[in-house]
Tab-separated table of C-alpha atoms in Angstrom:
chain	number	residue	atom	x	y	z
A	1	UNK	CA	0.478	-0.036	-0.238
A	2	UNK	CA	1.122	3.827	-0.910
A	3	UNK	CA	1.577	5.777	1.901
A	4	UNK	CA	0.945	9.544	0.961
A	5	UNK	CA	3.944	11.473	2.339
A	6	UNK	CA	3.419	15.178	3.477
A	7	UNK	CA	4.394	17.974	0.522
A	8	UNK	CA	3.929	21.311	-0.376
A	9	UNK	CA	0.195	22.218	0.436
A	10	UNK	CA	-1.050	26.406	-0.045
A	11	UNK	CA	-0.479	28.249	3.421
A	12	UNK	CA	-3.866	30.139	4.450
A	13	UNK	CA	-3.024	31.216	8.245
A	14	UNK	CA	-5.746	32.062	10.313
A	15	UNK	CA	-7.130	35.810	11.074
A	16	UNK	CA	-4.233	35.414	13.949
A	17	UNK	CA	-1.495	33.930	11.545
A	18	UNK	CA	-1.691	30.426	12.497
A	19	UNK	CA	-1.422	27.799	10.509
A	20	UNK	CA	-0.281	24.304	10.762
A	21	UNK	CA	-0.291	21.318	7.164
A	22	UNK	CA	-3.355	19.159	7.171
A	23	UNK	CA	-0.594	16.340	6.494
A	24	UNK	CA	1.461	16.818	9.759
A	25	UNK	CA	2.547	14.904	12.073
A	26	UNK	CA	0.410	14.040	14.755
A	27	UNK	CA	1.073	12.095	17.875
A	28	UNK	CA	-0.864	8.378	18.139
A	29	UNK	CA	-2.925	7.530	20.866
A	30	UNK	CA	-4.557	11.018	21.556
A	31	UNK	CA	-1.684	11.919	22.500
A	32	UNK	CA	-0.939	16.179	23.199
A	33	UNK	CA	2.886	15.433	22.333
A	34	UNK	CA	5.252	12.165	20.614
A	35	UNK	CA	6.767	10.186	22.400
A	36	UNK	CA	10.563	10.201	22.147
A	37	UNK	CA	11.425	9.146	18.134
A	38	UNK	CA	7.940	9.605	16.763
A	39	UNK	CA	8.445	12.962	15.661
A	40	UNK	CA	11.341	11.891	13.856
A	41	UNK	CA	10.470	8.528	12.772
A	42	UNK	CA	7.060	10.383	10.875
A	43	UNK	CA	9.759	12.687	9.341
A	44	UNK	CA	11.810	8.920	8.022
A	45	UNK	CA	8.508	7.821	6.895
A	46	UNK	CA	7.586	11.101	4.889
A	47	UNK	CA	10.868	10.836	3.032
A	48	UNK	CA	11.487	15.069	4.661
A	49	UNK	CA	14.153	17.020	6.724
A	50	UNK	CA	12.936	19.376	9.215
A	51	UNK	CA	14.248	23.213	10.728
A	52	UNK	CA	12.317	25.055	13.170
A	53	UNK	CA	12.705	28.848	12.933
A	54	UNK	CA	12.197	30.957	16.043
A	55	UNK	CA	10.293	34.301	15.628
A	56	UNK	CA	12.782	36.082	18.498
A	57	UNK	CA	15.544	35.322	15.946
A	58	UNK	CA	14.193	37.697	13.312
A	59	UNK	CA	16.366	41.285	12.854
A	60	UNK	CA	12.948	43.040	13.861
A	61	UNK	CA	11.495	40.728	16.728
A	62	UNK	CA	11.265	43.166	19.711
A	63	UNK	CA	8.490	44.432	17.121
A	64	UNK	CA	7.389	41.787	15.724
A	65	UNK	CA	7.027	41.223	20.229
A	66	UNK	CA	5.427	44.122	20.845
A	67	UNK	CA	3.264	43.217	18.003
A	68	UNK	CA	2.559	40.093	19.175
A	69	UNK	CA	1.992	40.995	22.662
A	70	UNK	CA	-0.738	43.761	22.016
A	71	UNK	CA	-2.505	41.796	19.460
A	72	UNK	CA	-3.807	39.230	22.077
A	73	UNK	CA	-1.349	36.487	20.316
A	74	UNK	CA	-1.525	37.699	17.193
A	75	UNK	CA	1.239	36.480	14.746
A	76	UNK	CA	-0.269	38.136	11.024
A	77	UNK	CA	3.111	40.152	11.331
A	78	UNK	CA	5.654	37.711	11.227
A	79	UNK	CA	6.270	36.917	7.614
A	80	UNK	CA	8.911	34.064	7.942
A	81	UNK	CA	11.442	33.412	4.750
A	82	UNK	CA	12.125	29.533	4.551
A	83	UNK	CA	15.871	28.167	5.304
A	84	UNK	CA	18.703	28.806	3.559
A	85	UNK	CA	18.967	25.866	0.083
A	86	UNK	CA	16.026	25.077	-1.970
A	87	UNK	CA	12.459	22.699	-1.151
A	88	UNK	CA	11.233	24.127	1.208
A	89	UNK	CA	7.829	24.321	2.204
A	90	UNK	CA	6.093	25.542	5.685
A	91	UNK	CA	4.856	22.204	8.284
A	92	UNK	CA	3.722	24.802	10.760
A	93	UNK	CA	3.662	27.929	12.751
A	94	UNK	CA	2.471	27.912	16.043
A	95	UNK	CA	3.400	29.100	20.160
A	96	UNK	CA	5.067	27.154	22.309
A	97	UNK	CA	6.234	27.960	25.472
A	98	UNK	CA	9.261	29.323	25.011
A	99	UNK	CA	7.870	31.894	22.240
A	100	UNK	CA	5.989	31.196	18.038
A	101	UNK	CA	7.677	29.339	15.947
A	102	UNK	CA	7.595	28.500	12.113
A	103	UNK	CA	8.403	24.801	10.928
A	104	UNK	CA	9.847	24.189	8.148
A	105	UNK	CA	9.727	20.699	5.710
A	106	UNK	CA	11.995	19.815	2.640
A	107	UNK	CA	12.293	16.567	0.942
A	108	UNK	CA	15.271	14.484	1.219
A	109	UNK	CA	16.112	14.717	-1.793
A	110	UNK	CA	17.118	18.452	-1.716
A	111	UNK	CA	20.169	17.332	0.991
A	112	UNK	CA	22.602	15.738	-0.006
A	113	UNK	CA	24.199	14.541	3.556
A	114	UNK	CA	20.445	13.422	5.423
A	115	UNK	CA	20.095	11.332	1.865
A	116	UNK	CA	22.891	9.949	2.255
A	117	UNK	CA	22.029	8.952	5.759
A	118	UNK	CA	19.285	7.788	4.434
A	119	UNK	CA	20.222	5.519	1.778
A	120	UNK	CA	23.150	3.929	4.172
A	121	UNK	CA	20.192	3.977	6.797
A	122	UNK	CA	18.443	1.369	4.398
A	123	UNK	CA	21.314	-0.531	3.358
A	124	UNK	CA	22.179	-1.513	6.710
A	125	UNK	CA	18.565	-2.609	7.909
A	126	UNK	CA	18.355	-4.737	4.883
A	127	UNK	CA	21.198	-6.687	5.271
A	128	UNK	CA	20.286	-6.923	8.912
A	129	UNK	CA	17.004	-8.583	8.094
A	130	UNK	CA	18.221	-10.326	5.486
A	131	UNK	CA	21.534	-11.573	7.850
A	132	UNK	CA	19.000	-12.502	11.344
A	133	UNK	CA	16.601	-14.138	9.170
A	134	UNK	CA	19.863	-16.811	7.898
A	135	UNK	CA	20.525	-16.679	11.584
A	136	UNK	CA	16.541	-17.924	12.654
A	137	UNK	CA	16.286	-20.363	9.546
A	138	UNK	CA	19.866	-22.082	10.514
A	139	UNK	CA	18.394	-22.048	13.687
A	140	UNK	CA	14.855	-24.035	12.737
A	141	UNK	CA	17.289	-25.903	10.437
A	142	UNK	CA	19.613	-27.778	12.493
A	143	UNK	CA	16.896	-28.121	15.267
A	144	UNK	CA	15.113	-30.377	12.469
A	145	UNK	CA	18.661	-31.817	11.207
A	146	UNK	CA	19.734	-33.212	14.686
A	147	UNK	CA	16.290	-33.908	15.895
A	148	UNK	CA	16.597	-36.318	12.422
A	149	UNK	CA	20.036	-37.872	12.879
A	150	UNK	CA	19.346	-38.694	16.597
A	151	UNK	CA	15.773	-40.120	15.975
A	152	UNK	CA	14.968	-38.160	19.319
A	153	UNK	CA	11.949	-39.472	20.563
A	154	UNK	CA	10.214	-39.057	23.601
A	155	UNK	CA	8.803	-35.974	26.247
A	156	UNK	CA	12.046	-34.934	27.297
A	157	UNK	CA	13.678	-34.379	24.082
A	158	UNK	CA	10.774	-33.493	22.252
A	159	UNK	CA	10.126	-30.826	24.845
A	160	UNK	CA	13.552	-29.500	23.951
A	161	UNK	CA	13.605	-29.307	20.690
A	162	UNK	CA	9.744	-27.420	20.786
A	163	UNK	CA	11.013	-24.741	22.900
A	164	UNK	CA	14.208	-23.922	20.532
A	165	UNK	CA	11.818	-23.809	17.783
A	166	UNK	CA	9.236	-22.320	19.816
A	167	UNK	CA	12.085	-19.462	20.884
A	168	UNK	CA	12.881	-18.639	17.064
A	169	UNK	CA	9.470	-18.645	15.748
A	170	UNK	CA	8.462	-16.061	18.671
A	171	UNK	CA	11.372	-14.013	16.934
A	172	UNK	CA	9.926	-14.167	12.827
A	173	UNK	CA	9.244	-10.295	13.304
A	174	UNK	CA	12.846	-9.512	13.624
A	175	UNK	CA	12.821	-8.236	16.945
A	176	UNK	CA	16.403	-6.362	18.181
A	177	UNK	CA	17.111	-9.097	19.671
A	178	UNK	CA	16.114	-11.751	16.840
A	179	UNK	CA	19.621	-12.637	16.426
A	180	UNK	CA	20.807	-13.358	20.006
A	181	UNK	CA	17.455	-15.909	20.530
A	182	UNK	CA	18.912	-17.615	17.136
A	183	UNK	CA	22.149	-18.200	18.244
A	184	UNK	CA	20.909	-19.241	22.043
A	185	UNK	CA	18.347	-21.402	20.099
A	186	UNK	CA	21.559	-23.216	18.663
A	187	UNK	CA	23.536	-23.422	21.295
A	188	UNK	CA	20.519	-25.125	23.426
A	189	UNK	CA	20.649	-27.535	20.334
A	190	UNK	CA	24.296	-28.059	20.523
A	191	UNK	CA	23.608	-28.903	24.476
A	192	UNK	CA	21.182	-31.000	23.474
A	193	UNK	CA	23.364	-32.802	21.781
A	194	UNK	CA	25.221	-34.682	24.663
A	195	UNK	CA	22.612	-34.293	26.606
A	196	UNK	CA	20.185	-36.810	24.700
A	197	UNK	CA	22.831	-39.132	23.562
A	198	UNK	CA	25.553	-41.680	24.665
A	199	UNK	CA	27.962	-38.759	24.026
A	200	UNK	CA	29.908	-36.872	26.230
A	201	UNK	CA	31.019	-33.243	26.279
A	202	UNK	CA	34.413	-35.014	25.029
A	203	UNK	CA	33.175	-36.133	22.145
A	204	UNK	CA	32.397	-33.585	20.864
A	205	UNK	CA	34.599	-32.184	17.969
A	206	UNK	CA	36.500	-28.475	18.924
A	207	UNK	CA	33.215	-26.802	16.250
A	208	UNK	CA	30.372	-28.085	18.224
A	209	UNK	CA	32.289	-27.008	21.759
A	210	UNK	CA	32.593	-23.645	20.402
A	211	UNK	CA	29.510	-22.973	19.583
A	212	UNK	CA	28.239	-23.113	23.068
A	213	UNK	CA	29.553	-19.733	24.643
A	214	UNK	CA	27.071	-16.668	23.709
A	215	UNK	CA	29.426	-15.782	20.557
A	216	UNK	CA	28.833	-18.274	18.825
A	217	UNK	CA	26.862	-17.665	15.240
A	218	UNK	CA	24.132	-20.235	14.182
A	219	UNK	CA	25.162	-20.241	10.892
A	220	UNK	CA	28.479	-21.400	11.938
A	221	UNK	CA	26.729	-23.829	14.446
A	222	UNK	CA	24.360	-25.236	11.575
A	223	UNK	CA	27.384	-26.609	9.744
A	224	UNK	CA	29.050	-27.705	12.465
A	225	UNK	CA	26.080	-29.723	13.662
A	226	UNK	CA	25.189	-30.937	10.273
A	227	UNK	CA	29.232	-32.128	10.439
A	228	UNK	CA	28.070	-33.354	14.038
A	229	UNK	CA	25.094	-35.667	13.172
A	230	UNK	CA	26.727	-36.790	9.905
A	231	UNK	CA	29.531	-38.544	12.329
A	232	UNK	CA	26.498	-39.915	14.048
A	233	UNK	CA	25.200	-41.081	11.104
A	234	UNK	CA	28.150	-43.683	10.446
A	235	UNK	CA	29.386	-45.016	14.209
């Protein structure tokens, strides 16, 4: 589904000089103010960058403030100019506890630095998601592989494998801790090998022992577990 992003609109200020873009940011859940990071996330979604301008920073700020105070919070006299650069459009002109402000937006394509940062972020997220999917799938593959190779049966073994599968499946949405859970799942499988068979820790190959440390990788674990499972088949 295409997301409608905010673009320039005709500015029609009210009798007191206030105006807000009809597609401007609205805090979630009916809140008066957005929570930390919410506004930045909205700008990223709309592919825009913003700049806040204060009336008190204008050259004729004293004159504007006098008119503002005399006119019962009337901002009509203030005609803010867009910041330097291309693409700026007004998003809101309003009052705050610290004084009147005007907030400007422009497409991210008009800001080379912001655009470069956005592209880098997209690449990083795409790579991370692909890597996490591989980690999750590797843990699931290793789980099924070992269960099959060992012919595991019985409540204890079955519960162990089911629990590993559950831990990984619960992270199908790729939460920030998905990688850690996938690794933990692979480590649990490695432990299950010598706990649920007649093998002992000393029988395990060095590569398998390495997977029992928290810094191991589920992808490496899968490779090592495949080798170990193959050795079980021929014994």
